[in-house]
Short mmCIF file of C-alpha atoms in Angstrom, two decimals:
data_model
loop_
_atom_site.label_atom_id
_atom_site.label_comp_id
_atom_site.label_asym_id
_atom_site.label_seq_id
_atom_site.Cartn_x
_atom_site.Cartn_y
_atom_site.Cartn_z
CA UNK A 7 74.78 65.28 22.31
CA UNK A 8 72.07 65.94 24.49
CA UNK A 9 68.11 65.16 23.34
CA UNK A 10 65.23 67.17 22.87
CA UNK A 11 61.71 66.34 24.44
CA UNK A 12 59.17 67.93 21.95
CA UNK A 13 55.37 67.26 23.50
CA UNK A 14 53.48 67.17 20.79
CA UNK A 15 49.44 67.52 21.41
CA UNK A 16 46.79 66.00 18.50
CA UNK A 17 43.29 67.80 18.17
CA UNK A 18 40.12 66.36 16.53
CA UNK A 19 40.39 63.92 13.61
CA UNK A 20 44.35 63.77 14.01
CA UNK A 21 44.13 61.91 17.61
CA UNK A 22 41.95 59.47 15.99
CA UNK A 23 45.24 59.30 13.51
CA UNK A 24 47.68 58.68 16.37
CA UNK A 25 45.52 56.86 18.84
CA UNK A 26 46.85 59.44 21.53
CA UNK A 27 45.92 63.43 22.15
CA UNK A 28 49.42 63.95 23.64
CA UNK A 29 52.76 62.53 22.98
CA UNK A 30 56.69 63.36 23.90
CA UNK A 31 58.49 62.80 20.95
CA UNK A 32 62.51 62.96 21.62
CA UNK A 33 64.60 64.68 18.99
CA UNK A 34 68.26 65.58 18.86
CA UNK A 35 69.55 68.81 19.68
CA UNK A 36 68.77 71.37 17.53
CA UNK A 37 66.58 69.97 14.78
CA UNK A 38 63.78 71.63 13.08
CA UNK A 39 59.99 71.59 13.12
CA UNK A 40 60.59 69.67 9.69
CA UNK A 41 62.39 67.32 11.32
CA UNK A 42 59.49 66.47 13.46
CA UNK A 43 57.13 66.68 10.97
CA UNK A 44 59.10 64.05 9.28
CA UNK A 45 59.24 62.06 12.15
CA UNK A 46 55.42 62.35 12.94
CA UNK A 47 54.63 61.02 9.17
CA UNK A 48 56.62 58.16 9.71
CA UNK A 49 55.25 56.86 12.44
CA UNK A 50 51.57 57.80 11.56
CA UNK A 51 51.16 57.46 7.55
CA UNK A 52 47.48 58.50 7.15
CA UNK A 53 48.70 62.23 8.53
CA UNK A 54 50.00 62.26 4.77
CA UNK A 55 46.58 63.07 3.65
CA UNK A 56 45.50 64.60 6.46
CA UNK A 57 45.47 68.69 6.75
CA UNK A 58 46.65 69.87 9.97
CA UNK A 59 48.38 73.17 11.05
CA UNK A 60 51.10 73.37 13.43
CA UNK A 61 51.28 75.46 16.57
CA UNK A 62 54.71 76.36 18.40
CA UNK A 63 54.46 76.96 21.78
CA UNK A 64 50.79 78.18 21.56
CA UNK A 65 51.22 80.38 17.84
CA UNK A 66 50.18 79.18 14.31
CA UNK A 67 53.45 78.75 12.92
CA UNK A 68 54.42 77.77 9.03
CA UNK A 69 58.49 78.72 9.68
CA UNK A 70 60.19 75.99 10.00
CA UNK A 71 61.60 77.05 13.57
CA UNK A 72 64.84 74.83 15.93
CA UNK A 73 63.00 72.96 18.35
CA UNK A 74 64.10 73.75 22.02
CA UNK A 75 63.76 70.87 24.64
CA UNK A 76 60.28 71.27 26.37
CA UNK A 77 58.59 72.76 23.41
CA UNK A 78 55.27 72.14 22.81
CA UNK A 79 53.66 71.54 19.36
CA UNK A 80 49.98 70.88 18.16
CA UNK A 81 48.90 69.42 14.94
CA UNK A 82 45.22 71.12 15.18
CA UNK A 83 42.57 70.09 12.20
CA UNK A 84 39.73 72.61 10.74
CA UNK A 85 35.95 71.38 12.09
CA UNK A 86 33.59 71.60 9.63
CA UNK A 87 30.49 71.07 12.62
CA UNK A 88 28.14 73.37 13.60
CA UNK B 1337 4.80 94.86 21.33
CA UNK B 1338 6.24 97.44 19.77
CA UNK B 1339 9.91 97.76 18.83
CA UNK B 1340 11.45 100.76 19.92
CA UNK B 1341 14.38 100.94 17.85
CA UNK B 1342 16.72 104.32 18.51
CA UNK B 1343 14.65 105.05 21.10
CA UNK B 1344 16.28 104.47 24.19
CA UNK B 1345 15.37 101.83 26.71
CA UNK B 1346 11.64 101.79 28.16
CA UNK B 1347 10.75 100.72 31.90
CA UNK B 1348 9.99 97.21 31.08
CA UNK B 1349 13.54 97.04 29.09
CA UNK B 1350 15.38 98.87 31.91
CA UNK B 1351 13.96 96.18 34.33
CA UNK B 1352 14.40 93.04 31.82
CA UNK B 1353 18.18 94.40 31.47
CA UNK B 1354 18.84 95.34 35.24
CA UNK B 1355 21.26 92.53 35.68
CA UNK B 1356 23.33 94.06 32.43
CA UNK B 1357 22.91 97.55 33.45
CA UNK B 1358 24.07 97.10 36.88
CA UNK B 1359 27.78 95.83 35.33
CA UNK B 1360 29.93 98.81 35.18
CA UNK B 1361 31.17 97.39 31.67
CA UNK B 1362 27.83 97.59 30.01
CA UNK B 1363 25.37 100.25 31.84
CA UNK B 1364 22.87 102.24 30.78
CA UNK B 1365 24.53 102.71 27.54
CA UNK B 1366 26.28 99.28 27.26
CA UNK B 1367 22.53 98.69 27.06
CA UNK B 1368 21.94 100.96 24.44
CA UNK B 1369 24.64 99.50 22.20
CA UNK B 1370 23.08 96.22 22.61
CA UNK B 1371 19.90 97.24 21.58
CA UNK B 1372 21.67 99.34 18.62
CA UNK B 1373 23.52 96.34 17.37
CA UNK B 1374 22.61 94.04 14.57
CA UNK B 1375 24.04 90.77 14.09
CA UNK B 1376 23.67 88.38 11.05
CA UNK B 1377 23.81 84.51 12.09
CA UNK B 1378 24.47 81.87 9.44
CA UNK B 1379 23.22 78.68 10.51
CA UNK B 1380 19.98 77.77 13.01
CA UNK B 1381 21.92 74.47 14.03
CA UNK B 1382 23.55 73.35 17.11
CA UNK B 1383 25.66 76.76 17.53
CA UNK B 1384 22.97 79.00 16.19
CA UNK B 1385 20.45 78.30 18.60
CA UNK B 1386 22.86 79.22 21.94
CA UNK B 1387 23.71 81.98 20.12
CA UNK B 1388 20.35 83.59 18.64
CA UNK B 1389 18.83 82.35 22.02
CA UNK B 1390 21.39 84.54 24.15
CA UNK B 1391 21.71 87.45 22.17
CA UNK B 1392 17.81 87.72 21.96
CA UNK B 1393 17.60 87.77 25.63
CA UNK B 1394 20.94 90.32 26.20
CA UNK B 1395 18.53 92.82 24.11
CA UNK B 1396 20.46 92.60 20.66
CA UNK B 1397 18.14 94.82 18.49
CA UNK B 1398 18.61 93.37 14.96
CA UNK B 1399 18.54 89.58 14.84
CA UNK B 1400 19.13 87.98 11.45
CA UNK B 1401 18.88 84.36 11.00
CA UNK B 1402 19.37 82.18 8.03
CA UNK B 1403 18.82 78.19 7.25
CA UNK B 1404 17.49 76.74 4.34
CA UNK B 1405 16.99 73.84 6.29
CA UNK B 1406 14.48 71.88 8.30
CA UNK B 1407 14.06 70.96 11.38
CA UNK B 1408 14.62 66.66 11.78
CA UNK B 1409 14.38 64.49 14.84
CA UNK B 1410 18.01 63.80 14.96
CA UNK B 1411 18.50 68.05 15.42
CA UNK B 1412 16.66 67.84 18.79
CA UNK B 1413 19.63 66.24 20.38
CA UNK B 1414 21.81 69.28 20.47
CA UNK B 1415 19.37 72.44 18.71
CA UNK B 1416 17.69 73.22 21.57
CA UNK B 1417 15.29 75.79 20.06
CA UNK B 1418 13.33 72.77 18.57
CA UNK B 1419 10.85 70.99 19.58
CA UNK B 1420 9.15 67.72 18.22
CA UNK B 1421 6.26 69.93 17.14
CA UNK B 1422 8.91 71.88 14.62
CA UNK B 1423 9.75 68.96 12.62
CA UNK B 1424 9.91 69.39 9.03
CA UNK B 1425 9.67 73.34 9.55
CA UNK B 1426 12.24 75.61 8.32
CA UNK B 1427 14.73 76.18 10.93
CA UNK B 1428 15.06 80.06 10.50
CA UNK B 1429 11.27 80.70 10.58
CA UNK B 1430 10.80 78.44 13.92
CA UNK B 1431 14.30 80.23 15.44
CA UNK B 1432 12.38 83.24 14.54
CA UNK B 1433 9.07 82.39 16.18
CA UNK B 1434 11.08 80.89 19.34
CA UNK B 1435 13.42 83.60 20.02
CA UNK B 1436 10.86 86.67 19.40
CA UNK B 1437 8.40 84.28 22.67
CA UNK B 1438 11.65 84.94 24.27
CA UNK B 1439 12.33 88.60 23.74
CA UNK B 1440 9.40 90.47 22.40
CA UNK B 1441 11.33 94.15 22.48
CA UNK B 1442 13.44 92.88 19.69
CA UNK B 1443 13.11 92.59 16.01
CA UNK B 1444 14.21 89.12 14.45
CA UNK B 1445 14.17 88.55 10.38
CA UNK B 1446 14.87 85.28 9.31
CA UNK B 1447 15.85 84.70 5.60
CA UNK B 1448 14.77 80.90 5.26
CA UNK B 1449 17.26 80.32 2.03
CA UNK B 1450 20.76 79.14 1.59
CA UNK B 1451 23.82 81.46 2.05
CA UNK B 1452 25.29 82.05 -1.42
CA UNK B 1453 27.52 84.18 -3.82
CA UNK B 1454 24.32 85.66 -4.96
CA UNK B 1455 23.05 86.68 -1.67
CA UNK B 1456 25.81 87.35 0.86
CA UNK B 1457 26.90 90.86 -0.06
CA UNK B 1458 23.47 92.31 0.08
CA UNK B 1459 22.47 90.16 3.02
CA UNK B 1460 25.83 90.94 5.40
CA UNK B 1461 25.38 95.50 4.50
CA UNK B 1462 22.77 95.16 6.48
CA UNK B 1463 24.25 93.96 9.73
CA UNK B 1464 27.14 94.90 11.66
CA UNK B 1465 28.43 91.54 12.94
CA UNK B 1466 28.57 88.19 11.38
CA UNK B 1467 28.02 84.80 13.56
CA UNK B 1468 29.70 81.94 11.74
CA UNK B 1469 27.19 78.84 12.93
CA UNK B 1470 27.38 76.92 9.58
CA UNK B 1471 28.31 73.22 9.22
CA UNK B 1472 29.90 73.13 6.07
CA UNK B 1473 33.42 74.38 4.89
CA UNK B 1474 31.65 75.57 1.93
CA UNK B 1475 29.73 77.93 3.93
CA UNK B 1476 32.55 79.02 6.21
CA UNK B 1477 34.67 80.43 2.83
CA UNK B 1478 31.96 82.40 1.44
CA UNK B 1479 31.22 83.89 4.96
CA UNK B 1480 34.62 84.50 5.43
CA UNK B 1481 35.72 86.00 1.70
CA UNK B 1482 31.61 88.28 1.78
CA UNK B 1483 33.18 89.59 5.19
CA UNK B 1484 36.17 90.81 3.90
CA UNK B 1485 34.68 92.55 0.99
CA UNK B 1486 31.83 94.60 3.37
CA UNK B 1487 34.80 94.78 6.00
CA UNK B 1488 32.41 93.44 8.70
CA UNK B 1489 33.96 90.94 11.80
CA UNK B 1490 32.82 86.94 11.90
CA UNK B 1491 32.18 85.55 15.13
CA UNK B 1492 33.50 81.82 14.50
CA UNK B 1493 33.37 78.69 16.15
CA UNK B 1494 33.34 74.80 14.77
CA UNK B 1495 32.55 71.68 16.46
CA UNK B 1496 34.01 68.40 16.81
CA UNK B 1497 32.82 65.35 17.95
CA UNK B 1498 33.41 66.79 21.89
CA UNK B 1499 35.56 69.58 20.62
CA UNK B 1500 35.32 73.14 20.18
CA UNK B 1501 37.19 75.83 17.81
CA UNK B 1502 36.54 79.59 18.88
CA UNK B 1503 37.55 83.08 17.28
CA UNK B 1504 36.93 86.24 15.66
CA UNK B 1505 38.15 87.25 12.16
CA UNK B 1506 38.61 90.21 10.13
CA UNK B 1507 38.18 92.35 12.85
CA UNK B 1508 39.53 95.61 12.89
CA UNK B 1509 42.03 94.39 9.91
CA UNK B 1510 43.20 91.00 12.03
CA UNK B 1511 43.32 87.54 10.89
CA UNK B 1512 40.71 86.06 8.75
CA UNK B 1513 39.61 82.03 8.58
CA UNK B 1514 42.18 81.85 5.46
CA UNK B 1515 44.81 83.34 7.32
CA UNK B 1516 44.55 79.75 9.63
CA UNK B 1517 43.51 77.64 6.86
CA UNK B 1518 44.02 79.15 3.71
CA UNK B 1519 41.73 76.56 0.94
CA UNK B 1520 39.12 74.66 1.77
CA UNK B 1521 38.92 71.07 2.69
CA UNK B 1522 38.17 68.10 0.29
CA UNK B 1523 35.52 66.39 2.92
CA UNK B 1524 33.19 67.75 5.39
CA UNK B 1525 33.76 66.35 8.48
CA UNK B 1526 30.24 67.20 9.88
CA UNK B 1527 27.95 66.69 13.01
CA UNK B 1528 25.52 64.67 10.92
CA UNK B 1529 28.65 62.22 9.69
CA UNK B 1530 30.83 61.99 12.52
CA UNK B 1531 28.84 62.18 15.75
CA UNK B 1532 28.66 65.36 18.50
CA UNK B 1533 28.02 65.72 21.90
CA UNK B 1534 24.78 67.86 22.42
CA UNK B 1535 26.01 69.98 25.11
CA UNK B 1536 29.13 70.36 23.16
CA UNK B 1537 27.04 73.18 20.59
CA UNK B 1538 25.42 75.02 23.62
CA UNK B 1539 29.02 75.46 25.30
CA UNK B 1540 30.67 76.53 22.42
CA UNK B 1541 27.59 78.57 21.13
CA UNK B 1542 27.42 80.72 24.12
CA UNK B 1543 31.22 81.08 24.42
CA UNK B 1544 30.59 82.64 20.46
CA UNK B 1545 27.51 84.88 21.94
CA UNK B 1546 30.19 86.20 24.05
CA UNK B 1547 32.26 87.15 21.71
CA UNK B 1548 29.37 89.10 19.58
CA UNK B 1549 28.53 90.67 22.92
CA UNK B 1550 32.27 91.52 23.68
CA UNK B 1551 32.67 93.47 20.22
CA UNK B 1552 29.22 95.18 20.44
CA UNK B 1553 30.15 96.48 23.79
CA UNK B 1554 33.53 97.21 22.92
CA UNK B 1555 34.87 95.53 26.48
CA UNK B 1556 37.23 92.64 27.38
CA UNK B 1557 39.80 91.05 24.35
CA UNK B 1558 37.85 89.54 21.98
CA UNK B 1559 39.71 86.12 20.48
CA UNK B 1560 40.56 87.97 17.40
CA UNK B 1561 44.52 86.76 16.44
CA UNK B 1562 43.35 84.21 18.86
CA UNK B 1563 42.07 80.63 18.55
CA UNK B 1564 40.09 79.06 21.70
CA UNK B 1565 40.02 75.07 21.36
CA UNK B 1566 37.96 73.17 24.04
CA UNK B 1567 38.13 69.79 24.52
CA UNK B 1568 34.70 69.08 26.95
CA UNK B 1569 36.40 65.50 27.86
CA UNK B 1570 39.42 66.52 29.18
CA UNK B 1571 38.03 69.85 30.26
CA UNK B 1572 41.07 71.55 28.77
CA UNK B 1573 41.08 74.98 26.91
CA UNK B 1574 44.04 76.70 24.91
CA UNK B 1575 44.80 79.71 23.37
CA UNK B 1576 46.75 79.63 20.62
CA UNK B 1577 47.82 83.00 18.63
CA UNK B 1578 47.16 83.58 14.90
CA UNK B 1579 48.89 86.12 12.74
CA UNK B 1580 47.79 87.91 9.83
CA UNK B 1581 48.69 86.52 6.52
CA UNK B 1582 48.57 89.48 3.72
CA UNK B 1583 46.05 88.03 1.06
CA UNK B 1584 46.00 89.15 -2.40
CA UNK B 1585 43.07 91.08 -2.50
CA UNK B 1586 39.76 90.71 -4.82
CA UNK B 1587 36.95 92.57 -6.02
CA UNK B 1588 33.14 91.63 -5.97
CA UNK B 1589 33.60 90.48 -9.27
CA UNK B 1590 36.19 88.09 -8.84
CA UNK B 1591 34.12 87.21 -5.18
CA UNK B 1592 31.03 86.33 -7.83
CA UNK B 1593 33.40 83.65 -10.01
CA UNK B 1594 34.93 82.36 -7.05
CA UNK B 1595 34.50 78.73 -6.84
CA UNK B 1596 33.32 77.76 -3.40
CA UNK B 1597 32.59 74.26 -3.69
CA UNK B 1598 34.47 71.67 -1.62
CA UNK B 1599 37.01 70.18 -4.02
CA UNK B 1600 36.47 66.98 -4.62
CA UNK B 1601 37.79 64.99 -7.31
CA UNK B 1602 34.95 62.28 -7.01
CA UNK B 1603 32.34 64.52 -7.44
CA UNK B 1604 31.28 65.50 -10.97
CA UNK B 1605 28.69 68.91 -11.04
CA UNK B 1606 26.95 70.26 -13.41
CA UNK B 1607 25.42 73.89 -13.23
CA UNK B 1608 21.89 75.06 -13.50
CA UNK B 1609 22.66 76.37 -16.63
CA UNK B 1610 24.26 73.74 -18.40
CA UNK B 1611 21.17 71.08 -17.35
CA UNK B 1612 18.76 73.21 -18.72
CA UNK B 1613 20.43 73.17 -22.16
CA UNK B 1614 20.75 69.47 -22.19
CA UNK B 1615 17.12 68.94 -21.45
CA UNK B 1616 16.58 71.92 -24.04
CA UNK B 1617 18.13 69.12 -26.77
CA UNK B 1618 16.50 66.57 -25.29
CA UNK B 1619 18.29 64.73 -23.60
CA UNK B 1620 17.27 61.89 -21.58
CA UNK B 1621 18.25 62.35 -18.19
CA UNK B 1622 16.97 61.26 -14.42
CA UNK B 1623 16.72 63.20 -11.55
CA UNK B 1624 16.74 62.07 -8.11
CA UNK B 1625 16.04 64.34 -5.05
CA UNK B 1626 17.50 63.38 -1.98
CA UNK B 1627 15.75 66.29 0.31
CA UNK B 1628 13.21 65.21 2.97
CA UNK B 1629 9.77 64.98 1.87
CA UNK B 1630 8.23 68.57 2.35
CA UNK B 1631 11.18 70.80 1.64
CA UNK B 1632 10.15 73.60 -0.95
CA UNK B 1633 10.61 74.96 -3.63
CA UNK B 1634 9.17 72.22 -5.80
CA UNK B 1635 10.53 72.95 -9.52
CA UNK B 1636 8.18 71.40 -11.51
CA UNK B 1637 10.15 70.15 -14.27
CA UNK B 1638 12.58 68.62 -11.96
CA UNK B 1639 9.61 66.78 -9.69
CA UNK B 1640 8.09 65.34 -13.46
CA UNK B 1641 10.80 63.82 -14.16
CA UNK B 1642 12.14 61.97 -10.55
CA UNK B 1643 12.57 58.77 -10.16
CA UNK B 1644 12.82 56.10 -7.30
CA UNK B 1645 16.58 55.24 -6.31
CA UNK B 1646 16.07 51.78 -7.42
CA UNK B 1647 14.76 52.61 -10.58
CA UNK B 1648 18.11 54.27 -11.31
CA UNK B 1649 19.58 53.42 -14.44
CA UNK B 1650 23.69 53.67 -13.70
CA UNK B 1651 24.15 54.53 -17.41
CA UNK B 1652 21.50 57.40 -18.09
CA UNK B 1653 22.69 61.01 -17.36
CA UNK B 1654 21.61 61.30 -13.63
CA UNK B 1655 21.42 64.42 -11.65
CA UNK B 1656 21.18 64.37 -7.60
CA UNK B 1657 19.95 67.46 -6.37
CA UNK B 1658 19.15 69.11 -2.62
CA UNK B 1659 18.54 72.18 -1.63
CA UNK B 1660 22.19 74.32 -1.69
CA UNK B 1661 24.34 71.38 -3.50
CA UNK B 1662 25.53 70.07 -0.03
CA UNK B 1663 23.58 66.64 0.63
CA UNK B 1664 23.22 65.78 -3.09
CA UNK B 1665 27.07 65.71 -3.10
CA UNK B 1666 27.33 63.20 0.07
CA UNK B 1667 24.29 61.16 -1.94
CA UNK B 1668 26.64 61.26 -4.90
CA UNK B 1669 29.61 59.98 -2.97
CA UNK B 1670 27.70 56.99 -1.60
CA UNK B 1671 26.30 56.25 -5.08
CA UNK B 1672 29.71 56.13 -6.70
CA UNK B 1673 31.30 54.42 -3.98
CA UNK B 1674 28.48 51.39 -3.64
CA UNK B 1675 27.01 51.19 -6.64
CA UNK B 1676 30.02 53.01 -9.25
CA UNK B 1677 27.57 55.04 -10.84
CA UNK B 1678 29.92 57.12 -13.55
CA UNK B 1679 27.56 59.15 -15.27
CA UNK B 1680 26.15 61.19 -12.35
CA UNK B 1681 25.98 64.70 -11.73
CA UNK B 1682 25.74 66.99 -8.44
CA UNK B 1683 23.50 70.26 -9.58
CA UNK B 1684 26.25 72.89 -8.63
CA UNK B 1685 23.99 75.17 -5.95
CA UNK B 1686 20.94 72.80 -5.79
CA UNK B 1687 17.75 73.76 -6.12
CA UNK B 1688 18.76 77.14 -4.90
CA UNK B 1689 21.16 78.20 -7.66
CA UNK B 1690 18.48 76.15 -10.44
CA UNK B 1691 15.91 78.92 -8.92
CA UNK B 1692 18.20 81.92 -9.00
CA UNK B 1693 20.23 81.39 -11.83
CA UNK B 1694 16.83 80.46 -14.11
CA UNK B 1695 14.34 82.96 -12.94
CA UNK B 1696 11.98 82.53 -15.51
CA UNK B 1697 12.58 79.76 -17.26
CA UNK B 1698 9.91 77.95 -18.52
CA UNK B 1699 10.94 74.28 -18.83
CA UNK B 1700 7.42 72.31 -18.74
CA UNK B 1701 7.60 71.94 -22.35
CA UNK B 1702 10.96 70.18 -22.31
CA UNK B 1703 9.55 66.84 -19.86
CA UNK B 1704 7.18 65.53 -22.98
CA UNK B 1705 10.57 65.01 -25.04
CA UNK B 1706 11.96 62.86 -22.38
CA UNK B 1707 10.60 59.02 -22.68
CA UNK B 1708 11.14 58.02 -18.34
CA UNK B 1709 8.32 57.47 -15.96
CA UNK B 1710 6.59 60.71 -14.79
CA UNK B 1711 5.10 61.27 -11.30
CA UNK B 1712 2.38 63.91 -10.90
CA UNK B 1713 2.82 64.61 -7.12
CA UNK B 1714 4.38 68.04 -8.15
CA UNK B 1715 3.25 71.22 -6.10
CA UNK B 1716 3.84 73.96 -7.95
#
């Protein structure tokens, strides 16, 4: 079974959460955005609290989509600042 | 000077706007839409100033500006309308003073009062574009849900430490802040808690002037179903699309009762309304103001009866107070999280809601029932 390379990019707050802005985070073929998500709480607890939204290759996304290898996905935080 | 509103452009303006006119996007009557337009900004902070700055000197002919706040020495970093000599003045009124020095042909109002549920509506008919510059999520909710209702467009952005959030909601029925993040926050992650980079607010400012100047002028694609991030580090900028999301939708009425408050479990509030019947049975309770020194309205009942934050008894019935709600509920966090103060209130509004909600109250008579120290530095 061949992988998946997800690169998954952190805005604001959430890359002080994963001590990284951009990561490649291998999956097996054909697994979901869930299955990520799953994967991404795992490793980084405090995102459990944390609100985030997901993009999919560059669109706001709340489906749950099959990630393709070379996909990109951002967890991107609301900013209060002004 | 006078202000030549619906008038067309005079020589001086022709001359001051040459550099407009002569784009074949704007023109002569690009001009004229410019000086036509009028555009509501919410917040005389790091964004508001690039923006109020730049769309005074493009010729915008309507400039509203609202901040209840006042200028403070740790604002000069990044709101670059300020100078050391505005400190302690009310950011709208000096924004007002500054930009009208810069563009004289031009007519600037500034409302020097908090945004509300009791405000808004009346505030946003009178403008056709509304610049989201506010630093609270509290703010950004009712700016977004008084939009919807008098169907006019929100020119967004947010800051981060050294990042930057652009867009444009509910324009021409697109995508509104709720659509990306449908409920508000439970913490403020604010400039004034978190840290920003100065030149972060003028970058992202004048990329949101664009965008007013973009939907004035009808030209270009304004980022609405769009979200611009900026990261001034890495020098890397996105797009990322945003869809609409149908929302249920609600009347003025159910805008009024909407609760717009940052949830918060920690944070106990207590309305205008319900304070002044407590003191009305004479209760013993303890106020303590957390705004800097000079900030108005006094209310006189409130002033009698504040106390020292050491001389804070953690049993008594406190109530922190500020201006819109906002600061009082950070005090409030600190004080339950240092010192586990339980019985402590947040006046829901501040002083702003105590002043609107009890017009004509008159609560002098309640301050003799109540046994604490008084102070008689009160103003009004």
């Amino acid at each position: 079974m061949k992988n998946t390379n997800i690169t998954v990019n952190y805005f604001g707050s959430i890359a002080e959460i994963t001590f990284c802005r951009q990561e490649v985070i291998v999956l097996k073929e054909n697994q979901s955005m869930d299955k990520l998500h799953d994967v991404l709480l795992k490793k980084y607890k405090p995102l459990k609290t944390a609100i985030y939204k997901f993009t999919h290759n560059q669109t706001i996304t709340e489906n749950n989509p099959t990630l393709k290898d070379q996909d990109e996905i951002a967890l991107l935080p609301p900013f209060a600042g002004g | 000077m006078a202000k030549n509103k619906n008038m067309g452009l005079t020589d001086q303006e022709k001359n001051r706007y040459s550099r407009h006119i002569l784009l074949s996007e704007i023109g002569y009557i690009g001009q004229e839409k410019l000086q036509k337009a009028k555009v509501l900004i919410i917040g005389a902070g790091g964004l508001g100033c690039p923006v109020l700055q730049y769309l005074a000197a493009a010729g915008v002919g309507k400039i509203g500006v609202v901040d209840f706040d006042v200028v403070e020495e740790s604002n000069l970093q990044r709101q670059i309308l300020f100078t050391h000599l505005s400190l302690g003045r009310n950011k709208a009124i000096v924004a007002k003073e500054k930009a009208t020095e810069l563009n004289p042909h031009i007519c600037i109002e500034a409302y020097p009062e908090g945004l509300n549920q009791h405000n808004a509506i009346t505030l946003f008919k009178d403008y056709d574009i509304i610049v989201d510059a506010t630093d609270n999520y509290e703010s950004r909710y009712l700016i977004n849900d008084a939009s919807i209702l008098t169907k006019k467009p929100i020119a967004f952005a947010s800051i981060y430490k050294y990042e930057g959030q652009i867009s444009v909601f509910n324009y021409k029925d697109g995508p509104s802040y709720r659509c990306l993040f449908p409920e508000s926050p439970v913490e403020n992650n604010n400039c004034s808690q978190v840290g920003v980079l100065g030149v972060l607010a003028g970058i992202v400012g004048s990329l949101q002037a664009n965008e007013v100047i973009k939907l004035i002028l009808h030209i270009g694609q304004p980022l609405s179903g769009k979200i611009m991030l900026i990261n001034t580090l890495t020098n890397q900028t996105r797009l990322i699309d945003l869809k609409k999301k149908e929302h249920t939708p609600f009347s003025i009425k159910e805008f009024n009762k909407r609760d717009f408050s940052t949830p918060c479990n920690l944070i106990k509030e207590i309305k205008p309304k319900e304070l002044l019947e407590r003191l009305k049975n004479g209760q013993k309770i303890q106020f303590v103001d957390v705004r800097s020194k000079n900030e108005q309205p006094k209310i006189k009942i409130l002033e009698q009866l504040k106390i020292p934050l050491s001389d804070i008894q953690k049993d008594t019935f406190t109530v922190v107070y500020c201006q819109s709600g906002t600061r009082s509920r950070q005090a409030l966090l600190s004080l339950q999280k240092t010192a586990h103060y339980s019985n402590a209130y947040n006046l829901k509004g501040g002083i702003f809601a105590w002043v609107s909600e009890l017009p004509n109250t008159k609560t002098e008579h309640y301050v003799n029932r109540n046994t604490h120290k008084k102070k008689k530095n009160t103003i009004c």
